[in-house]
XYZ file of C-alpha atoms in Angstrom:
432
model
C 95.284 81.573 18.487
C 91.611 82.020 19.364
C 90.530 80.090 22.432
C 87.047 78.542 22.755
C 84.569 80.631 24.728
C 84.279 78.191 27.628
C 88.079 78.093 27.982
C 88.280 81.877 28.106
C 85.494 81.918 30.696
C 87.418 79.420 32.807
C 90.590 81.532 32.609
C 88.932 84.887 33.253
C 86.901 83.558 36.188
C 90.129 82.784 38.073
C 91.240 86.424 38.070
C 90.797 88.708 41.103
C 87.785 91.004 41.015
C 89.644 94.139 39.941
C 91.200 92.295 36.967
C 87.801 90.957 35.924
C 86.333 94.462 35.957
C 89.192 95.665 33.749
C 88.799 92.639 31.429
C 85.185 93.622 30.737
C 86.507 96.784 29.091
C 88.990 95.018 26.777
C 86.520 94.159 24.031
C 82.857 93.420 23.402
C 83.375 89.663 23.168
C 85.051 89.508 26.588
C 82.292 91.640 28.079
C 79.700 89.209 26.696
C 81.618 86.229 28.081
C 81.813 87.777 31.549
C 78.073 88.579 31.434
C 77.284 84.936 30.592
C 75.705 83.045 33.547
C 78.342 80.339 32.973
C 81.022 82.854 34.006
C 79.398 83.519 37.380
C 78.989 79.749 37.833
C 82.730 79.222 37.253
C 83.566 82.225 39.439
C 81.690 80.728 42.387
C 83.410 77.359 41.906
C 86.973 78.673 41.870
C 89.319 77.755 44.762
C 89.471 81.347 46.025
C 86.696 82.511 48.319
C 84.009 84.287 46.226
C 82.929 86.521 49.133
C 84.286 90.043 48.674
C 84.587 92.949 51.104
C 83.601 96.550 50.360
C 83.845 99.673 52.527
C 81.425 102.579 52.394
C 81.525 105.940 54.191
C 78.379 106.109 56.262
C 77.687 109.102 58.489
C 75.210 111.975 58.511
C 77.933 114.431 57.513
C 79.327 112.330 54.681
C 76.987 110.871 52.064
C 78.558 108.492 49.576
C 77.536 106.289 46.653
C 80.959 104.635 46.454
C 81.811 101.071 47.435
C 85.560 100.566 47.877
C 86.783 97.038 47.183
C 89.227 95.597 49.742
C 91.622 93.005 48.316
C 91.849 91.034 51.555
C 93.920 88.268 49.954
C 96.727 90.601 48.846
C 96.709 92.884 51.888
C 96.803 90.180 54.537
C 99.293 88.036 52.621
C 101.742 90.923 52.770
C 104.159 90.688 55.693
C 103.244 93.164 58.448
C 105.604 95.952 59.550
C 108.186 94.784 62.098
C 108.762 98.095 63.854
C 106.212 100.232 65.719
C 107.194 103.297 63.695
C 106.831 101.573 60.331
C 103.589 101.227 58.419
C 102.113 99.844 55.230
C 99.614 101.921 53.259
C 97.309 100.457 50.608
C 95.144 102.663 48.405
C 91.733 101.217 47.569
C 91.635 101.916 43.841
C 88.799 99.632 42.712
C 85.397 101.259 43.228
C 81.804 100.364 42.491
C 78.899 102.794 42.631
C 75.354 102.889 43.920
C 72.615 104.957 42.287
C 71.804 108.393 43.672
C 68.366 108.706 45.208
C 65.971 111.252 43.736
C 63.553 112.517 46.344
C 59.973 113.435 45.599
C 60.727 117.061 46.445
C 63.577 117.117 43.984
C 61.437 115.811 41.134
C 58.903 118.522 41.813
C 61.521 121.218 41.343
C 62.135 122.166 44.973
C 65.425 121.694 46.766
C 66.074 118.752 49.046
C 68.534 117.906 51.800
C 71.640 116.130 50.597
C 70.832 113.304 53.015
C 67.852 112.496 50.774
C 70.338 111.298 48.170
C 71.592 108.546 50.427
C 70.532 104.904 50.545
C 70.943 102.426 53.368
C 72.113 98.951 52.393
C 69.682 96.408 53.819
C 71.289 93.123 52.751
C 72.968 91.278 49.896
C 71.645 88.223 48.055
C 73.256 86.468 45.068
C 75.192 89.551 44.003
C 72.227 91.927 44.347
C 71.769 94.596 47.021
C 68.527 95.904 48.494
C 68.723 99.624 49.257
C 66.260 101.503 51.430
C 65.469 105.156 51.896
C 66.686 106.725 55.151
C 64.371 107.640 58.023
C 61.501 105.223 57.357
C 63.832 102.505 55.938
C 61.328 101.753 53.155
C 62.824 99.459 50.454
C 63.370 101.467 47.293
C 66.116 100.102 45.012
C 67.424 96.689 43.961
C 70.933 97.127 42.588
C 73.768 95.075 41.095
C 76.868 97.227 41.670
C 79.020 94.999 39.430
C 76.878 95.629 36.327
C 75.956 99.201 37.420
C 72.253 98.391 37.045
C 69.285 98.954 39.314
C 65.536 98.467 39.532
C 63.233 100.817 41.411
C 60.846 98.987 43.724
C 57.343 100.273 42.947
C 55.273 102.103 45.515
C 52.057 100.517 46.673
C 48.825 102.426 46.124
C 48.524 103.102 49.856
C 52.122 104.015 50.702
C 50.886 107.341 52.016
C 49.312 105.482 54.931
C 52.635 104.059 56.148
C 53.325 104.936 59.787
C 56.633 104.565 61.604
C 59.719 102.679 60.502
C 59.696 99.780 58.038
C 61.497 96.449 58.537
C 62.741 95.373 55.063
C 64.525 92.319 53.665
C 65.518 90.771 50.335
C 65.991 87.191 49.228
C 65.802 84.490 46.581
C 63.492 81.507 46.117
C 65.561 78.590 44.840
C 62.634 76.477 43.631
C 60.835 79.194 41.685
C 64.006 81.208 40.923
C 62.212 84.384 41.986
C 63.609 87.329 43.921
C 61.397 88.929 46.549
C 61.378 92.000 48.784
C 59.574 91.758 52.108
C 58.610 94.643 54.355
C 56.898 94.729 57.724
C 54.860 97.915 58.071
C 52.437 99.796 60.275
C 49.599 101.644 58.589
C 47.576 104.558 59.905
C 44.388 102.509 60.030
C 46.031 100.137 62.540
C 49.226 101.427 64.149
C 49.340 98.526 66.629
C 49.655 95.678 64.126
C 52.517 95.203 61.688
C 51.473 93.828 58.310
C 53.679 91.708 56.073
C 53.914 92.754 52.420
C 55.836 91.036 49.625
C 56.971 92.305 46.248
C 58.212 89.789 43.678
C 60.707 91.380 41.290
C 59.367 91.515 37.766
C 55.739 91.861 38.862
C 53.627 94.993 39.000
C 52.644 95.420 42.644
C 52.993 94.520 46.317
C 50.953 91.773 47.993
C 49.809 91.715 51.607
C 50.159 88.266 53.185
C 48.688 89.143 56.567
C 49.837 90.283 60.006
C 53.388 89.711 61.169
C 53.370 87.215 64.073
C 55.987 89.235 65.961
C 56.357 92.860 66.905
C 59.633 93.700 65.181
C 59.720 97.337 66.236
C 63.301 96.836 67.428
C 64.942 94.492 64.915
C 68.569 94.681 63.914
C 71.253 93.077 61.773
C 69.280 91.909 58.724
C 71.156 88.741 57.706
C 70.386 86.616 54.652
C 71.199 82.889 54.576
C 69.611 79.793 53.021
C 66.650 81.625 51.493
C 65.757 83.289 54.797
C 66.223 86.863 56.042
C 66.967 86.987 59.777
C 66.687 89.742 62.398
C 67.609 89.915 66.082
C 64.532 90.751 68.116
C 63.619 91.498 71.736
C 60.620 89.589 73.098
C 57.486 91.383 74.272
C 57.223 89.647 77.648
C 58.666 90.806 80.945
C 61.902 88.846 80.509
C 62.769 90.879 77.386
C 64.799 88.011 75.960
C 66.550 88.259 72.606
C 65.951 85.749 69.822
C 66.198 85.445 66.043
C 63.221 85.839 63.699
C 63.491 84.544 60.137
C 61.289 85.058 57.076
C 61.396 82.226 54.511
C 60.995 83.739 51.038
C 59.958 80.472 49.365
C 57.253 79.592 51.897
C 56.467 83.225 52.797
C 56.295 82.412 56.479
C 58.134 83.346 59.683
C 60.301 81.132 61.856
C 61.828 81.636 65.279
C 65.409 80.636 66.102
C 66.529 80.503 69.754
C 69.940 81.862 70.643
C 72.424 79.938 72.817
C 71.027 79.357 76.330
C 73.259 81.911 78.076
C 71.646 84.709 76.057
C 68.816 84.624 78.601
C 71.079 86.324 81.135
C 70.153 89.779 82.359
C 72.949 91.608 80.556
C 71.519 90.500 77.182
C 68.449 92.657 77.557
C 67.205 95.327 75.172
C 69.517 98.018 76.553
C 72.576 96.075 75.357
C 71.210 94.927 72.016
C 73.593 97.212 70.105
C 76.523 95.393 71.734
C 75.438 92.223 69.970
C 75.515 91.614 66.253
C 74.578 88.880 63.831
C 75.977 87.796 60.489
C 77.280 84.875 58.451
C 80.682 83.277 59.021
C 81.768 80.324 56.896
C 78.201 79.727 55.643
C 76.954 79.543 59.242
C 74.633 81.918 61.055
C 76.728 83.648 63.731
C 76.169 85.933 66.708
C 78.859 88.061 68.364
C 78.356 88.979 72.016
C 80.312 92.107 73.045
C 78.402 92.792 76.254
C 81.242 91.510 78.434
C 83.901 93.850 79.855
C 86.958 91.668 79.248
C 86.168 89.495 76.215
C 83.774 88.760 73.389
C 82.130 85.480 72.423
C 81.353 84.445 68.860
C 78.803 81.684 68.411
C 78.101 79.789 65.166
C 75.100 77.620 64.318
C 76.918 74.690 62.703
C 73.722 72.991 61.453
C 71.306 75.576 60.131
C 67.969 75.532 61.965
C 69.225 73.234 64.743
C 69.448 75.207 68.013
C 71.503 72.444 69.618
C 74.278 73.086 67.092
C 75.177 76.529 68.502
C 78.932 76.382 69.154
C 81.068 78.971 70.923
C 83.739 79.137 68.244
C 85.782 82.087 69.536
C 86.459 83.652 72.926
C 88.661 86.712 72.333
C 90.163 88.789 75.156
C 89.565 92.507 74.698
C 89.980 94.006 78.221
C 86.956 96.205 77.549
C 83.662 95.950 75.737
C 83.081 97.706 72.474
C 81.437 97.758 69.063
C 83.174 94.750 67.504
C 81.655 93.169 64.419
C 82.861 89.938 62.768
C 82.892 90.347 58.993
C 84.232 87.212 57.324
C 86.535 84.221 57.646
C 89.631 84.621 55.492
C 91.261 81.915 53.409
C 94.193 81.653 55.830
C 91.844 80.936 58.746
C 91.981 84.443 60.247
C 88.798 86.158 61.385
C 88.345 89.629 59.891
C 86.460 92.055 62.124
C 85.626 95.741 62.375
C 86.037 97.882 65.472
C 84.452 101.259 66.045
C 83.440 101.637 62.371
C 86.926 103.041 61.673
C 89.294 100.091 61.797
C 89.583 96.565 60.424
C 91.522 93.901 62.220
C 92.392 90.284 61.440
C 92.482 87.896 64.381
C 94.696 84.805 64.156
C 93.071 82.182 66.418
C 96.192 79.977 66.430
C 98.758 82.602 67.462
C 96.051 84.702 69.171
C 97.212 88.010 67.779
C 95.702 90.922 65.843
C 96.706 92.843 62.734
C 95.141 96.298 62.548
C 94.188 98.227 59.407
C 92.970 101.778 60.033
C 90.769 103.408 57.377
C 92.128 106.799 56.280
C 91.240 109.328 53.618
C 87.841 110.635 54.714
C 86.588 111.998 58.024
C 83.768 109.532 58.488
C 82.682 106.276 60.008
C 82.366 103.298 57.694
C 80.302 100.219 57.091
C 81.713 96.926 55.852
C 79.656 95.066 53.223
C 80.312 91.430 52.391
C 79.047 90.647 48.928
C 79.364 87.762 46.452
C 79.612 89.451 43.029
C 77.310 88.530 40.162
C 78.250 89.465 36.606
C 74.836 88.524 35.184
C 72.710 91.453 33.895
C 69.692 92.143 36.108
C 67.173 91.438 33.337
C 68.609 87.919 32.947
C 68.945 87.273 36.675
C 65.502 88.543 37.671
C 63.184 88.155 34.663
C 59.499 89.034 34.720
C 57.136 91.062 32.549
C 57.330 94.288 34.588
C 61.020 95.046 34.751
C 62.542 98.448 34.095
C 66.326 98.091 34.449
C 68.225 101.389 34.656
C 71.928 102.188 34.551
C 73.735 104.047 37.307
C 74.196 107.593 35.979
C 77.629 108.775 34.908
C 77.621 111.463 37.592
C 77.921 108.724 40.202
C 81.236 107.686 38.685
C 82.577 111.236 38.828
C 81.788 111.804 42.494
C 82.253 109.237 45.220
C 80.124 111.431 47.455
C 78.281 114.708 47.126
C 81.018 117.295 46.934
C 83.959 115.570 45.280
C 85.895 112.358 44.622
C 86.636 109.926 47.432
C 89.867 107.985 48.027
C 90.381 105.574 50.915
C 93.526 103.973 52.299
C 94.132 101.088 54.669
C 97.112 101.752 56.912
C 98.814 99.050 58.999
C 101.335 100.276 61.559
C 103.657 98.189 63.720
C 103.847 94.463 64.241
C 100.822 92.309 65.150
C 99.637 92.670 68.748
C 98.564 89.848 71.021
C 95.454 89.633 73.173
C 97.244 91.177 76.150
C 97.492 94.458 74.280
C 94.416 96.673 73.959
C 92.870 96.162 70.496
C 91.663 99.678 69.732
C 92.356 101.917 66.775
C 95.544 103.902 67.029
C 94.550 106.439 64.366
C 91.652 108.792 64.018
C 90.449 107.470 60.688
C 90.860 110.940 59.229
C 92.738 112.304 56.298
C 96.454 111.740 56.053
């Protein structure tokens, strides 16, 4: 019996991501249904959390175009091992792919370093990723990894006058339904003043909207929320305090967000900025403070834009500082984090214990990308008269990184550990 299209959309939208990707290959009609904007609408409304987690190898010695999907629901709903010598191993079979960069030297016929093929992921917005070129961090590609499509951000006529690193960001304007790329740049004619430039997807060129009101030479943790891209920034005055700068894509203006009051303490200065990080947890802007020796604090802004709503949501004993990064809140209430760019761990705030998942399969460090998938083709999502949508080349599907295929595993060994036990990775993250 043939089911109505909207009924099929409702059924398919309830499937896990890997099953949806397989369903697209069943027949043309199913592929069309999954590409319908109504499907993404239903997908976002389903009871399961739409936010997905991907892992990507990210080191100078290992260049990859592969995003490995982590089925957090299945992995963390599996009972952990109950003996220190026992372990669970999960192969990450579902993969998405980023386009391979083509450097200017390569197009001219000369050879180029393999690092030139790599892209940095700036941030995610509505199922679309902004990718930047390494070194200068100049925004270069807008990509939907679910549909394997991308758009090349055009160069401006005076890109040759760029000087120093670029501060990029990507976001969506809800009122106008436009997607925009922002970049803060120095130019050779004035290397002491950053200028703000905006490119609206579907148009022909960049626009300059004037000087940036802040010096964002040291800005980290690009975080998109509520139509605003945020960065952590160190102030220019003698106190060297840290605060949040936001760029509103609809209004095309900057805002400043103060951090919780205790962030004015001396140990939160520029030297320790890399021991802080910022992100989104449960639709709230969050900041993780790992500058302490014996614990970490995680703060959440419960009412967006209201500095009085900063709440210290978690205080987690660690016995030593370290590069901890909160990733996402799981459906069971656990907090998923990354430690040392080699290991995931889920923290249960009720029982105050950790479950550790070490990444194996490739000698590399990794980045964790949280991403809400969109199944809508880029031309329908973005629109505009100047839009050249390209497909990710087949070669990207044959090679997870330059040199061969890539397979990752998550390995959990032993029973969960409590806060009295040191939460550091027990493996080396290398090949099994």
